[in-house]
Every structure is written in structure tokens, then in C-alpha cells.
Short mmCIF file of C-alpha atoms and ligand atoms in Angstrom, two decimals:
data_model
loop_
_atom_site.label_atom_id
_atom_site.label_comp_id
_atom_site.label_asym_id
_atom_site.label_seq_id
_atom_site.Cartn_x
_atom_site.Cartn_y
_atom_site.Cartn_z
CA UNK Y 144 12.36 4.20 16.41
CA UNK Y 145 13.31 1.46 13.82
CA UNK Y 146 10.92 1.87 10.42
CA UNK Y 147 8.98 -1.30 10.46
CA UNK Y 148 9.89 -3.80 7.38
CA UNK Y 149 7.27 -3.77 4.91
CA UNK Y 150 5.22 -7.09 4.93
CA UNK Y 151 5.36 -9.39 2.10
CA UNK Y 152 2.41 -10.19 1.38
CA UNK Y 153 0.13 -13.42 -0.36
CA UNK Y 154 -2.63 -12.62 -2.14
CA UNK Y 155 -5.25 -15.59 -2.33
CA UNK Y 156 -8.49 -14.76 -5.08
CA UNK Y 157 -10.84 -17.15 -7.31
CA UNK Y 158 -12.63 -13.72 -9.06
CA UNK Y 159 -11.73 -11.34 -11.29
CA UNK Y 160 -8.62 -9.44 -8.93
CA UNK Y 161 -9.95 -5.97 -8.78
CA UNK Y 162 -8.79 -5.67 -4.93
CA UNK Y 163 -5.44 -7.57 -5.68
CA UNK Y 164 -4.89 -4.87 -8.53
CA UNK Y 165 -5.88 -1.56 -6.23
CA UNK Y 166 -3.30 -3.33 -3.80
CA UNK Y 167 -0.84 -3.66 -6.14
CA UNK Y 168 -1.79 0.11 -7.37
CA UNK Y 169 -1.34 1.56 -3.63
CA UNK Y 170 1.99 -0.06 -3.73
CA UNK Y 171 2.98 1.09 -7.15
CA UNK Y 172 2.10 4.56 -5.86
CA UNK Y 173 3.28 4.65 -2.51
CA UNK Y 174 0.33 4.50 -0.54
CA UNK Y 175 0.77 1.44 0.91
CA UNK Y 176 4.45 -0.04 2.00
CA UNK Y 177 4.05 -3.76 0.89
CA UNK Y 178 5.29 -6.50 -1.41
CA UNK Y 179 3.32 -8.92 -3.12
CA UNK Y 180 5.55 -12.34 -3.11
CA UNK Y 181 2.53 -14.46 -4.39
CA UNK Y 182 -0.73 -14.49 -5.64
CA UNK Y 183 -2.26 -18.19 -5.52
CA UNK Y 184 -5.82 -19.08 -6.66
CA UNK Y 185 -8.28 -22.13 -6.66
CA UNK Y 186 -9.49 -21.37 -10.45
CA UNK Y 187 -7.11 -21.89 -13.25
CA UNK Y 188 -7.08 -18.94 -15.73
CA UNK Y 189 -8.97 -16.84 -13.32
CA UNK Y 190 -8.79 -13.30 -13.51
CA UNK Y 191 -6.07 -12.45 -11.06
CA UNK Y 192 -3.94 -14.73 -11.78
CA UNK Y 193 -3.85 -13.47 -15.28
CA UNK Y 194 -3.01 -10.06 -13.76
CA UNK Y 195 -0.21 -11.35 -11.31
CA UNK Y 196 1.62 -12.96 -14.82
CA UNK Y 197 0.69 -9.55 -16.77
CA UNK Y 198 2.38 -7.71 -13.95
CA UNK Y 199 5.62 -9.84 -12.99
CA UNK Y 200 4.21 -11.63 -9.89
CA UNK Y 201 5.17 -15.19 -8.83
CA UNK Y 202 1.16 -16.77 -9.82
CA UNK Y 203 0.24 -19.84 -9.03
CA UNK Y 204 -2.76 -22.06 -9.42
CA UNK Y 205 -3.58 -24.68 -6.77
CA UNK Y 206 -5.68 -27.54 -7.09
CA UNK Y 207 -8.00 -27.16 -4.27
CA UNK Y 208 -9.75 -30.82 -3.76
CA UNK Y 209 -13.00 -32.15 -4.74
CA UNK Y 210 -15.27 -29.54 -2.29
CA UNK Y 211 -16.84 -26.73 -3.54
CA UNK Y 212 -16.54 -24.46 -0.69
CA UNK Y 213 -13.43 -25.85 1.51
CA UNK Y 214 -9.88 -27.00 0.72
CA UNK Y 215 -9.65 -30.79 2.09
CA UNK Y 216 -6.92 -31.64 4.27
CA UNK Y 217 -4.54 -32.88 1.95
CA UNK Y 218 -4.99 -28.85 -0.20
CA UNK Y 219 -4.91 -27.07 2.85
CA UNK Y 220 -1.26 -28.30 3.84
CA UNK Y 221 -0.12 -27.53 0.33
CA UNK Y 222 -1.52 -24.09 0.65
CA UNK Y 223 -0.14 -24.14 3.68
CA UNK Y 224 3.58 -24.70 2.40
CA UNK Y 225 3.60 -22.79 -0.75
CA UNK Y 226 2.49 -19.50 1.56
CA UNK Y 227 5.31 -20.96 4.30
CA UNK Y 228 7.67 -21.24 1.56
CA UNK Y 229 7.05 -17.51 0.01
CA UNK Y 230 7.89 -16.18 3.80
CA UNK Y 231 4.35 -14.19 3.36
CA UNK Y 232 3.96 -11.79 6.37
CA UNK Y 233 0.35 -12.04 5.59
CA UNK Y 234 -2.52 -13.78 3.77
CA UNK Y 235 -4.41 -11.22 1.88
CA UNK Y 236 -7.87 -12.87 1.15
CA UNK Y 237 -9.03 -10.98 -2.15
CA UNK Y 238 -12.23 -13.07 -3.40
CA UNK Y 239 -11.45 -16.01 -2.45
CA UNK Y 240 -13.95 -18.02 -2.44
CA UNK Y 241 -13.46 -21.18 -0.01
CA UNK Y 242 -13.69 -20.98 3.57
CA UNK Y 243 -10.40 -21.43 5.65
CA UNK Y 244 -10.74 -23.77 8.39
CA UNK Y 245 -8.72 -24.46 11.53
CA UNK Y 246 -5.77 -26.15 10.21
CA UNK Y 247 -5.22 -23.28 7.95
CA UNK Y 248 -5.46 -20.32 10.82
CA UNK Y 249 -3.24 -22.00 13.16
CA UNK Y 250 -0.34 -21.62 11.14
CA UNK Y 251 -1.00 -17.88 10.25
CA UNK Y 252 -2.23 -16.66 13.66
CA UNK Y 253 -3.75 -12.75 13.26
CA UNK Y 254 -1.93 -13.00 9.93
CA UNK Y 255 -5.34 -13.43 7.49
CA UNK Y 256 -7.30 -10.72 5.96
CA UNK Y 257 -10.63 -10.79 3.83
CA UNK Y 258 -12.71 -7.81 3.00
CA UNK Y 259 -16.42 -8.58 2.77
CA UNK Y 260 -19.10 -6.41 0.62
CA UNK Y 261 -21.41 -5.32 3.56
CA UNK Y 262 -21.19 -3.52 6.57
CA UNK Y 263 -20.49 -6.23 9.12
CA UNK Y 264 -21.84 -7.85 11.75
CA UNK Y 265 -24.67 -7.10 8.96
CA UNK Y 266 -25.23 -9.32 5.90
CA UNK Y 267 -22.15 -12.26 6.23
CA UNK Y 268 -22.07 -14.51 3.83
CA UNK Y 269 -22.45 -15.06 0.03
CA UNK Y 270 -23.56 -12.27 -2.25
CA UNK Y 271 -23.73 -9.62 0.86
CA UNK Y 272 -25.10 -6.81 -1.64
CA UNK Y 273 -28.10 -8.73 -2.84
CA UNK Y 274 -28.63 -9.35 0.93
CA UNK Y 275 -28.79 -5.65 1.73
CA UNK Y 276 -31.05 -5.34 -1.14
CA UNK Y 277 -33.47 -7.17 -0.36
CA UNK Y 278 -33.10 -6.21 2.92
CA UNK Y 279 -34.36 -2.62 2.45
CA UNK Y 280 -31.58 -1.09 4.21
CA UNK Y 281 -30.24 2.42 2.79
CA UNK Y 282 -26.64 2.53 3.64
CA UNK Y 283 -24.44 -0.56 3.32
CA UNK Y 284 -20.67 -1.38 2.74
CA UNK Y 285 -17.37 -3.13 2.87
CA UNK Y 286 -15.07 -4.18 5.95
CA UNK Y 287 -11.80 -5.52 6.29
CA UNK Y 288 -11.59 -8.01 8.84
CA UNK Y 289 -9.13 -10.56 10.63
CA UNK Y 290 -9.82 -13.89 9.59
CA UNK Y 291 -10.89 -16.26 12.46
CA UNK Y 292 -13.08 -19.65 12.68
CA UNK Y 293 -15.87 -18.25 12.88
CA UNK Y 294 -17.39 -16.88 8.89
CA UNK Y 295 -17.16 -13.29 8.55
CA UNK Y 296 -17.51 -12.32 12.52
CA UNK Y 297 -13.21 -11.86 13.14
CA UNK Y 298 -12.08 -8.01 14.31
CA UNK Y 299 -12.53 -5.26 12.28
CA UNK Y 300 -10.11 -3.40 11.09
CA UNK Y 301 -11.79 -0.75 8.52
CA UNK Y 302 -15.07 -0.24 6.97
CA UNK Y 303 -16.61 2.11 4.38
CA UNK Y 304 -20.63 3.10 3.80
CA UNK Y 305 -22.23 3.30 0.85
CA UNK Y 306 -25.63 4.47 0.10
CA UNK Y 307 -28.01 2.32 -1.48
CA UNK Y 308 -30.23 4.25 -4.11
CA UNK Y 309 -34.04 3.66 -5.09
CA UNK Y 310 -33.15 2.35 -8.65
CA UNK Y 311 -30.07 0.23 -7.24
CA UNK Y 312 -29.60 -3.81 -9.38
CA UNK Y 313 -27.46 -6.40 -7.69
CA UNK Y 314 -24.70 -4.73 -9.99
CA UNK Y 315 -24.85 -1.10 -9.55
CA UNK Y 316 -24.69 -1.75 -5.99
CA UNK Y 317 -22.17 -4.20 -5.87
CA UNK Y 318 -19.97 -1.72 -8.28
CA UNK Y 319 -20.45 0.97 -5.66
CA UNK Y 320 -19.11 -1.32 -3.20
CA UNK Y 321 -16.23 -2.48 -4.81
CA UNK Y 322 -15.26 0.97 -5.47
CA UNK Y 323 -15.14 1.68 -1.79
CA UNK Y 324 -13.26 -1.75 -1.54
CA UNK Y 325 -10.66 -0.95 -3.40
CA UNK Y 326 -10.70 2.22 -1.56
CA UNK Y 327 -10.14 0.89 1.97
CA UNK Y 328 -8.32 -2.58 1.32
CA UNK Y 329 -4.38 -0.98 0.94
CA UNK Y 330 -4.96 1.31 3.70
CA UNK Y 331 -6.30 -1.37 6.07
CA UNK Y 332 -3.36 -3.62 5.29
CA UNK Y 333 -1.47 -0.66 5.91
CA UNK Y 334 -2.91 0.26 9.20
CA UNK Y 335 -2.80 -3.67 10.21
CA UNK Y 336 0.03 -3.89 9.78
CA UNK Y 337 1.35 -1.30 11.74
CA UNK Y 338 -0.71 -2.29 14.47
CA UNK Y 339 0.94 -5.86 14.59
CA UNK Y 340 4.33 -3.88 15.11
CA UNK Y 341 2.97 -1.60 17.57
CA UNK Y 342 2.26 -4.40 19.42
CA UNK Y 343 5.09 -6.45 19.49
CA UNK Y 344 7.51 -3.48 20.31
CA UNK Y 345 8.54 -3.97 23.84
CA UNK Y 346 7.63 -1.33 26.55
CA UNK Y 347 10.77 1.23 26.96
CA UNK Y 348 10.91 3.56 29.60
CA UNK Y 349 14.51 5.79 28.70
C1 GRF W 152 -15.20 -8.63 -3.51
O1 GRF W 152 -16.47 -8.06 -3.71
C2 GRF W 152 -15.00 -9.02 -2.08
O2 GRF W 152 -15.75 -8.25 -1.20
C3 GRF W 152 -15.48 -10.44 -2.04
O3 GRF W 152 -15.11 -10.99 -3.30
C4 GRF W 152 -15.05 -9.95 -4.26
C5 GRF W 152 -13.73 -10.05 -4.96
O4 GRF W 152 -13.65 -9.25 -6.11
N1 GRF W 152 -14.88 -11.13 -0.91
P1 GRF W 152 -12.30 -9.12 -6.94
O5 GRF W 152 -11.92 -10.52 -7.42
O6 GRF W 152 -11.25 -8.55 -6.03
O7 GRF W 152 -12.64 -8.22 -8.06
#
């Protein structure tokens, strides 16, 4: 069997980058068989793109348009082209915090990733963790998910529980969480990934 090429991959954030640093970690140490050819982010000077610079990676900020939550249709075919233009096997969606609409997914079919901080179908949405908090629930989580139309309801591809304790805040829960996420991100990308090949390898019968 032919080793499958490792995936270049575009990392997309507006936060601080944890999960963009555990990915570039798991590559660093082996555990995941990737290359990051961009990171790109709606927020000048955030956090990850300061990492990407620190650690050598193409970074680039993109004006996103005048919306809050979406890219208008003008942004979206600039994101569009810079990702075209870095060959990206796949978007990596690592806090970013806009929500990708049609004209986006169509040119990256099955090719987008996000990881959400709750067990879903549970909790989508903004700030999942407070959700399951006031919620009641005991157990919560992260999940790595395809990216399709619809917000935070695409195929799974991994999830990880977490408990939630009697004396949890918003931020020792959401710390837990992130832990996990950092956890499970590189090995779902990994295990993606390999699916995608799986699939597109013809039937042989010799
Ligand atoms: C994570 O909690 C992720 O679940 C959510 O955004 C946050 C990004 O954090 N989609 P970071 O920028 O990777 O630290």
C-alpha cells in the first residue's frame, strides 16, 4: 500500500491558539503526520497569529468585512484564495470565531474541521461550557466535527468527556475542556484524514 501524503494543513483562529499550538506540538513530536502551510485569522495581533510568527509559520491577518459574526461575500472569496493558493488539504477551524457559509464549503467539500467545547448534539453554539453549567449536567466535553451548513450539527469525528465538578466557574470548566481539546484535536485530524484516503482508494481484488 502507498503511505498516504501528509495533509497540509490551514489553520483559521480569532483566540488565543492553544489548539493550533497542541497541533503544531503533535506534529513536532510525531503524533500527528501534518504540515501547517498557513495560519490566517480575523483579529490582528491575536494570539495565534503571534504564535505562527514565533514559530516560523506563513501568518496572515485578513480583514474580514464589516459583520461581526460572518465574512461578507467580497472576504469570503479572499479567504477563499489565500487557502486555494497555500494548496491546504484542509481547513483546520481552531477558534475561529465567524460562521462559514455556503460559498465558503463548496470550495472545500468534507475538507473543514472545528472542534466545539461540549459534547455535541448537546450545547451548540457560543460559550458551550457556560451552557452545560447552567444546564446542570455532570459530564460534558469537546468534539471534532466536519464542518457543514448547518452550526455545529456536521459528522463527528472524535469526542472526549469531562466531568463537571460541584465547585466548577465558567473557567475551571472551560480549562478542563480545553485540556481534553488539545488532547483529541491532532489525533482527529489524524484519523480524518486517513479516513478521506481510505475512501478514495479504489476497490482491488489481486
Ligand atoms: C476552543 O475552546 C474551541 O472549542 C472553540 O474556541 C476555543 C479556541 O481556543 N471553538 P484557542 O484559541 O484554540 O485557545
Amino acid at each position: 500500500m502507498v503511505e498516504a501524503k501528509r495533509p497540509r494543513l490551514c489553520v483559521l483562529g480569532s483566540g488565543k491558539g492553544s489548539n493550533y499550538l497542541a497541533i503544531n506540538e503533535a506534529i513536532e513530536t510525531g503524533v500527528l503526520h501534518a504540515e501547517i502551510v498557513l495560519v490566517l485569522s480575523d483579529v490582528q495581533n491575536s494570539g495565534i497569529l503571534q504564535h505562527a510568527q514565533r514559530l516560523g509559520h506563513k501568518a496572515l491577518y485578513l480583514y474580514p468585512g464589516p459583520k461581526r459574526t460572518v465574512l461578507d461575500k467580497a472576504q469570503e472569496l479572499q479567504y477563499v484564495d489565500v487557502i486555494k493558493q497555500s494548496a491546504a488539504d484542509l481547513v483546520i477551524l481552531a477558534g475561529f470565531m465567524r460562521v462559514l457559509k455556503s460559498g465558503f464549503l463548496r470550495e472545500f467539500p468534507n475538507r473543514v474541521l472545528n472542534i466545539h467545547p461540549s459534547l455535541l448534539p448537546n450545547f451548540r453554539g457560543l460559550r458551550a461550557w457556560e451552557q452545560a453549567l447552567k444546564a446542570g449536567v455532570n459530564e460534558t466535553g469537546c468534539t471534532v466535527h466536519v464542518v457543514t451548513e448547518e452550526l455545529d450539527a456536521g459528522p463527528i469525528v472524535l469526542q472526549a468527556t469531562v466531568p463537571v465538578l460541584p465547585d466548577d466557574t465558567a473557567e475551571s470548566l472551560h480549562a478542563r475542556i480545553q485540556k481534553q481539546e488539545h488532547n483529541i484535536y491532532p489525533k482527529a485530524i489524524e484519523m480524518y484524514w486517513k479516513q478521506l484516503n481510505q475512501a478514495a482508494e479504489p476497490n482491488r481484488c489481486d
